[in-house]
Coordinates of C-alpha atoms (C1' of nucleotides) in Angstrom, one line a residue:
Chain A
M152 CA -82.8 75.2 40.6
T153 CA -83.3 79.0 40.4
A154 CA -80.6 81.6 40.6
H155 CA -81.1 82.0 44.4
G156 CA -81.0 78.4 45.6
Y157 CA -79.1 75.2 45.4
S158 CA -80.5 71.7 45.3
I159 CA -79.1 69.1 47.8
G160 CA -77.2 67.5 44.9
Q161 CA -75.5 70.8 44.0
L162 CA -74.7 71.4 47.7
A163 CA -73.2 68.0 48.1
R164 CA -71.1 68.4 45.0
Q165 CA -69.8 71.7 46.3
A166 CA -68.6 70.0 49.4
S167 CA -67.5 66.8 47.7
C168 CA -69.8 64.6 49.8
K169 CA -72.8 62.5 49.2
V170 CA -76.5 63.6 49.3
E171 CA -77.1 61.0 52.0
T172 CA -74.4 62.6 54.1
V173 CA -76.2 65.9 54.0
H174 CA -79.4 64.1 55.1
Y175 CA -77.5 62.5 57.9
Y176 CA -76.1 65.9 59.0
E177 CA -79.6 67.3 59.0
K178 CA -80.9 64.4 61.1
T179 CA -78.1 64.8 63.6
G180 CA -78.5 68.6 63.8
L181 CA -75.3 69.8 62.1
M182 CA -77.1 71.1 59.1
P183 CA -80.4 73.1 59.3
E184 CA -83.7 72.1 57.9
P185 CA -83.8 74.3 54.9
P186 CA -86.9 75.7 53.1
R187 CA -88.5 73.5 50.5
T188 CA -90.0 73.8 47.1
E189 CA -93.8 73.2 46.7
G190 CA -92.9 69.6 45.9
G191 CA -90.8 69.1 49.0
H192 CA -87.3 69.4 47.6
R193 CA -84.7 71.2 49.9
I194 CA -83.4 74.6 48.9
Y195 CA -80.0 75.6 50.1
S196 CA -78.2 78.9 50.1
L197 CA -74.5 80.0 50.0
V198 CA -74.4 80.1 53.7
D199 CA -75.3 76.4 53.8
I200 CA -72.5 75.6 51.3
K201 CA -70.1 77.3 53.6
R202 CA -71.5 75.5 56.6
L203 CA -71.2 72.1 55.0
N204 CA -67.6 72.8 53.9
F205 CA -66.8 73.9 57.4
I206 CA -68.3 70.6 58.7
R207 CA -66.4 68.5 56.1
R208 CA -63.1 70.3 56.9
C209 CA -63.5 69.8 60.6
R210 CA -64.3 66.1 60.0
Q211 CA -61.2 65.7 57.8
I212 CA -59.2 67.3 60.5
G213 CA -60.3 64.6 62.9
F214 CA -63.0 66.3 65.0
T215 CA -65.9 64.1 65.9
I216 CA -69.4 65.0 65.1
E217 CA -69.9 66.1 68.7
Q218 CA -66.9 68.4 68.5
V219 CA -68.1 69.9 65.3
K220 CA -71.3 70.6 67.0
E221 CA -69.3 72.5 69.7
L222 CA -67.5 74.5 67.0
L223 CA -70.7 75.3 65.2
K224 CA -72.1 76.7 68.4
F225 CA -69.3 79.3 68.2
I226 CA -70.6 80.3 64.8
D227 CA -74.3 80.1 65.7
E228 CA -74.2 81.8 69.0
P229 CA -72.6 85.2 69.1
D230 CA -71.6 85.4 72.7
H231 CA -68.6 83.1 72.7
Y232 CA -64.9 83.9 72.8
C233 CA -62.2 83.0 70.6
G234 CA -60.2 81.6 73.5
E235 CA -62.6 78.7 73.7
V236 CA -62.0 77.8 70.1
K237 CA -58.2 78.1 70.6
A238 CA -58.5 75.7 73.5
M239 CA -60.3 73.2 71.4
A240 CA -57.8 73.5 68.7
M241 CA -54.9 72.9 71.1
Q242 CA -56.6 69.9 72.6
Q243 CA -57.0 68.6 69.1
I244 CA -53.3 69.0 68.4
D245 CA -52.6 66.8 71.4
V246 CA -54.9 64.1 70.1
V247 CA -53.3 64.4 66.6
E248 CA -49.8 64.3 67.9
S249 CA -50.5 61.2 70.0
K250 CA -52.0 59.5 66.9
I251 CA -48.9 60.4 64.9
R252 CA -46.6 58.9 67.6
D253 CA -48.6 55.7 67.7
L254 CA -48.4 55.3 63.9
E255 CA -44.7 56.0 63.9
H256 CA -44.1 53.2 66.4
L257 CA -46.2 51.0 64.3
R258 CA -44.3 51.9 61.1
D259 CA -41.0 51.3 62.8
A260 CA -42.2 47.9 64.0
L261 CA -43.2 47.0 60.5
F262 CA -39.9 48.2 59.1
E263 CA -38.0 46.1 61.5
M264 CA -40.0 43.1 60.7
I265 CA -39.4 43.6 57.0
A266 CA -35.7 44.2 57.5
R267 CA -35.4 40.9 59.3
C268 CA -37.4 39.0 56.6
K269 CA -35.6 37.8 53.6
G270 CA -38.9 37.0 52.0
G271 CA -40.0 34.3 49.6
N272 CA -37.3 31.8 50.1
Y273 CA -38.5 30.0 53.1
T274 CA -41.8 28.9 54.6
I275 CA -44.0 30.4 57.2
D276 CA -42.5 28.4 60.0
D277 CA -39.4 30.6 59.8
C278 CA -41.0 33.9 58.8
P279 CA -39.7 36.6 61.2
I280 CA -42.8 38.8 60.7
I281 CA -45.2 36.1 61.7
D282 CA -42.8 35.2 64.5
A283 CA -42.7 38.7 65.8
L284 CA -46.5 38.9 65.9
Y285 CA -47.2 35.4 67.0
M286 CA -44.6 34.8 69.7
S287 CA -45.4 36.8 72.8
E288 CA -42.7 38.0 75.0
Chain B
M279 CA -60.4 25.9 85.3
T280 CA -58.1 22.9 85.4
A281 CA -54.3 22.8 84.9
H282 CA -54.7 22.1 81.2
G283 CA -57.3 24.7 80.2
Y284 CA -58.3 28.4 80.4
S285 CA -61.7 29.9 80.7
I286 CA -62.7 32.5 78.2
G287 CA -62.3 35.1 81.0
Q288 CA -58.7 34.0 81.6
L289 CA -58.0 34.0 77.9
A290 CA -59.4 37.5 77.5
R291 CA -57.4 38.8 80.5
Q292 CA -54.2 37.3 78.9
A293 CA -54.8 39.3 75.8
S294 CA -56.2 42.4 77.5
C295 CA -59.5 42.3 75.7
K296 CA -63.1 41.7 76.6
V297 CA -64.9 38.4 76.7
E298 CA -67.4 39.7 74.2
T299 CA -64.5 40.4 71.8
V300 CA -63.5 36.8 71.9
H301 CA -67.1 35.8 71.2
Y302 CA -67.0 38.2 68.3
Y303 CA -63.8 36.8 66.9
E304 CA -65.3 33.3 67.1
K305 CA -68.4 34.4 65.3
T306 CA -66.3 36.0 62.6
G307 CA -64.0 33.0 62.3
L308 CA -60.8 34.4 63.7
M309 CA -60.8 32.3 66.8
P310 CA -61.8 28.6 66.7
E311 CA -64.8 27.0 68.3
P312 CA -63.0 25.4 71.3
P313 CA -64.1 22.3 73.2
R314 CA -66.5 22.8 76.0
T315 CA -67.2 21.6 79.5
E316 CA -70.2 19.4 80.2
G317 CA -72.1 22.6 81.0
G318 CA -71.1 24.3 77.8
H319 CA -68.3 26.6 79.0
R320 CA -65.5 27.1 76.4
I321 CA -62.1 25.6 77.2
Y322 CA -59.0 27.2 75.7
S323 CA -55.4 26.2 75.4
L324 CA -52.0 28.0 75.3
V325 CA -52.2 28.0 71.5
D326 CA -55.4 29.9 71.7
I327 CA -53.8 32.5 73.9
K328 CA -51.1 33.0 71.4
R329 CA -53.5 33.2 68.6
L330 CA -55.6 35.8 70.4
N331 CA -52.6 37.9 71.1
F332 CA -51.5 37.7 67.5
I333 CA -54.9 38.9 66.5
R334 CA -54.9 41.8 69.0
R335 CA -51.4 42.8 67.9
C336 CA -52.4 42.8 64.3
R337 CA -55.4 44.9 65.0
Q338 CA -53.4 47.4 67.0
I339 CA -51.0 47.6 64.1
G340 CA -53.9 48.7 62.0
F341 CA -54.7 45.6 60.0
T342 CA -58.4 45.1 59.4
I343 CA -60.2 41.9 60.4
E344 CA -60.0 40.7 56.8
Q345 CA -56.3 41.3 56.7
V346 CA -55.8 39.4 59.9
K347 CA -57.7 36.5 58.4
E348 CA -55.2 36.6 55.5
L349 CA -52.4 36.5 58.0
L350 CA -53.9 33.7 60.0
K351 CA -54.1 31.7 56.8
F352 CA -50.3 31.8 56.7
I353 CA -50.3 30.3 60.1
D354 CA -53.1 27.8 59.6
E355 CA -52.1 26.6 56.1
P356 CA -48.6 25.3 55.8
D357 CA -48.0 25.9 52.1
H358 CA -47.5 29.6 52.0
Y359 CA -44.4 31.6 51.6
C360 CA -42.9 34.3 53.7
G361 CA -42.7 36.6 50.7
E362 CA -46.5 37.0 50.8
V363 CA -46.3 38.1 54.4
K364 CA -43.6 40.5 53.6
A365 CA -45.6 42.0 50.8
M366 CA -48.6 42.5 53.2
A367 CA -46.4 44.2 55.7
M368 CA -44.9 46.5 53.1
Q369 CA -48.4 47.4 51.8
Q370 CA -49.4 48.2 55.4
I371 CA -46.4 50.5 55.8
D372 CA -47.6 52.5 52.8
V373 CA -51.0 52.9 54.5
V374 CA -49.5 53.9 57.8
E375 CA -47.1 56.4 56.2
S376 CA -49.9 58.0 54.3
K377 CA -51.9 58.3 57.5
I378 CA -49.0 59.9 59.2
R379 CA -48.6 62.5 56.4
D380 CA -52.3 63.4 56.6
L381 CA -52.1 63.9 60.4
E382 CA -48.9 66.0 60.0
H383 CA -50.7 68.3 57.6
L384 CA -53.6 68.5 59.9
R385 CA -51.3 69.3 62.9
D386 CA -49.5 72.0 61.0
A387 CA -52.8 73.5 60.0
L388 CA -54.0 73.6 63.6
F389 CA -50.7 75.1 64.7
E390 CA -50.9 77.8 62.2
M391 CA -54.5 78.6 63.2
I392 CA -53.4 78.8 66.8
A393 CA -50.4 81.0 66.0
R394 CA -52.6 83.5 64.3
C395 CA -55.2 83.4 67.1
K396 CA -54.5 85.7 70.0
G397 CA -57.3 84.1 71.9
G398 CA -59.9 85.3 74.3
N399 CA -59.7 89.0 73.8
Y400 CA -62.1 89.2 70.8
T401 CA -65.3 87.5 69.7
I402 CA -66.0 84.8 67.3
D403 CA -66.5 87.2 64.4
D404 CA -62.8 87.8 64.2
C405 CA -61.5 84.4 65.3
P406 CA -58.9 83.3 62.8
I407 CA -59.5 79.6 63.5
I408 CA -63.1 79.7 62.7
D409 CA -62.3 81.9 59.8
A410 CA -59.8 79.5 58.4
L411 CA -62.3 76.6 58.6
Y412 CA -65.4 78.5 57.6
M413 CA -64.1 80.7 54.8
S414 CA -63.4 78.6 51.7
E415 CA -60.6 79.4 49.4
Chain C
dA184 C1' -96.5 65.5 27.2
dT185 C1' -93.2 62.6 28.6
dA186 C1' -88.6 60.6 29.6
dG187 C1' -85.2 60.3 32.8
dA188 C1' -82.5 62.6 36.2
dA189 C1' -82.7 64.0 40.7
dC190 C1' -85.2 64.2 44.7
dC191 C1' -88.1 62.3 48.9
dT192 C1' -88.6 59.1 53.3
dG193 C1' -87.4 55.2 55.7
dT194 C1' -84.8 51.3 56.7
dA195 C1' -80.9 48.3 56.7
dG196 C1' -76.0 47.6 56.3
dC197 C1' -70.7 48.4 57.1
dA198 C1' -66.5 47.8 60.7
dA199 C1' -65.2 46.3 65.1
dC200 C1' -66.6 46.0 68.8
dT201 C1' -69.4 46.9 73.4
dA202 C1' -73.3 46.4 76.4
dC203 C1' -77.0 44.6 78.0
dA204 C1' -80.8 40.8 79.4
dG205 C1' -82.2 36.7 81.3
dG206 C1' -80.7 32.6 82.4
dA207 C1' -77.2 28.4 83.3
dT208 C1' -72.9 26.7 85.4
dC209 C1' -68.8 26.7 88.0
dA210 C1' -65.6 27.1 92.3
dA211 C1' -65.1 27.9 97.0
dG212 C1' -66.6 28.3 101.8
dG213 C1' -69.5 26.6 105.4
Chain D
dC217 C1' -73.6 18.6 100.4
dC218 C1' -75.4 23.0 99.7
dT219 C1' -75.4 27.6 98.8
dT220 C1' -73.6 31.9 97.1
dG221 C1' -71.6 34.8 94.0
dA222 C1' -68.6 35.1 90.2
dT223 C1' -68.3 33.7 85.7
dC224 C1' -70.2 31.8 81.8
dC225 C1' -74.0 31.1 78.0
dT226 C1' -76.9 32.9 73.8
dG227 C1' -79.0 36.5 71.5
dT228 C1' -80.0 41.1 70.5
dA229 C1' -79.3 46.0 70.2
dG230 C1' -76.3 50.0 70.5
dT231 C1' -72.1 52.8 69.0
dT232 C1' -69.9 56.2 65.1
dG233 C1' -70.2 58.2 60.7
dC234 C1' -71.7 57.4 57.2
dT235 C1' -73.5 54.5 52.7
dA236 C1' -76.8 51.9 50.1
dC237 C1' -80.8 50.5 48.9
dA238 C1' -86.3 50.4 48.0
dG239 C1' -90.2 52.3 46.3
dG240 C1' -92.2 56.3 45.3
dT241 C1' -92.6 61.6 43.9
dT242 C1' -91.0 65.8 41.6
dC243 C1' -88.4 68.4 38.6
dT244 C1' -86.2 69.7 34.1
dA245 C1' -85.5 69.5 29.3
dT246 C1' -87.0 68.2 25.0

DNA sequence: ATAGAACCTGTAGCAACTACAGGATCAAGG
DNA sequence: CCTTGATCCTGTAGTTGCTACAGGTTCTAT
């Protein structure tokens, strides 16, 4: 592609995602419908690369597509305030911290099972791991 | 249902899940095809309640359906050894711990963004959160 | 001019459920 | 015994966030 544009493949590589993902983001309204070549191939700009990276980062951070849409509004519409973004970030911290707590519980439970399990030298009937999961309180 | 059997609704309630979920587990082979009444309603036993609870607990712990199938093999087939179960649990701990690390990074990133953001008193152009996500390194 | 890489649209599939629709059956009260 | 309403049945489609084709067109480099 020319000096002033990127193909969808180049764009995807820049953001370490698949071409199909970009299509999907376009379909769901996260990415714009870009100009095309005569033959119909999409032409992207630097701004689009930034936008796609923003989306990918938000997704990795655990925002849903809908939440990313909200965040993109802050970029696309000028009359929003930083406080709204801060509020979303704080809410997201709560979600993340609660996920962390759940996983820590889970890890502890697994550790305890393993600690009680001598492993290998007896059959399933006596396995404390299966026991812990199978026998309800 | 009679003294010796549970309906699918009672079963589901015992394991805090939906009737449809039990159907799904039957279709995917996690739950057995139980005997039926004359009219075709499923009849479950105590063993089935235990089994469903086992499945639900495994799922909550983060095992996939396929992994739960593996674990159920240990219950269904007598000639397995506890060591195999222990190995699966240990592998699962690795997965869980790596998820925890990811989330902690994420939380720290969000905290840092928030710390730098005074909030509300300026517009999106200057918002450090958007900036951190939008501007690539 | 032509080979082959990259693109196009559209549809179907993945996990792990959830939510109907449209009908049959069951348990309890009258 | 009969009716009512809750529960059950099967089957299909929807959810989220992609991913993977299929079958065809276009672009790029030799």
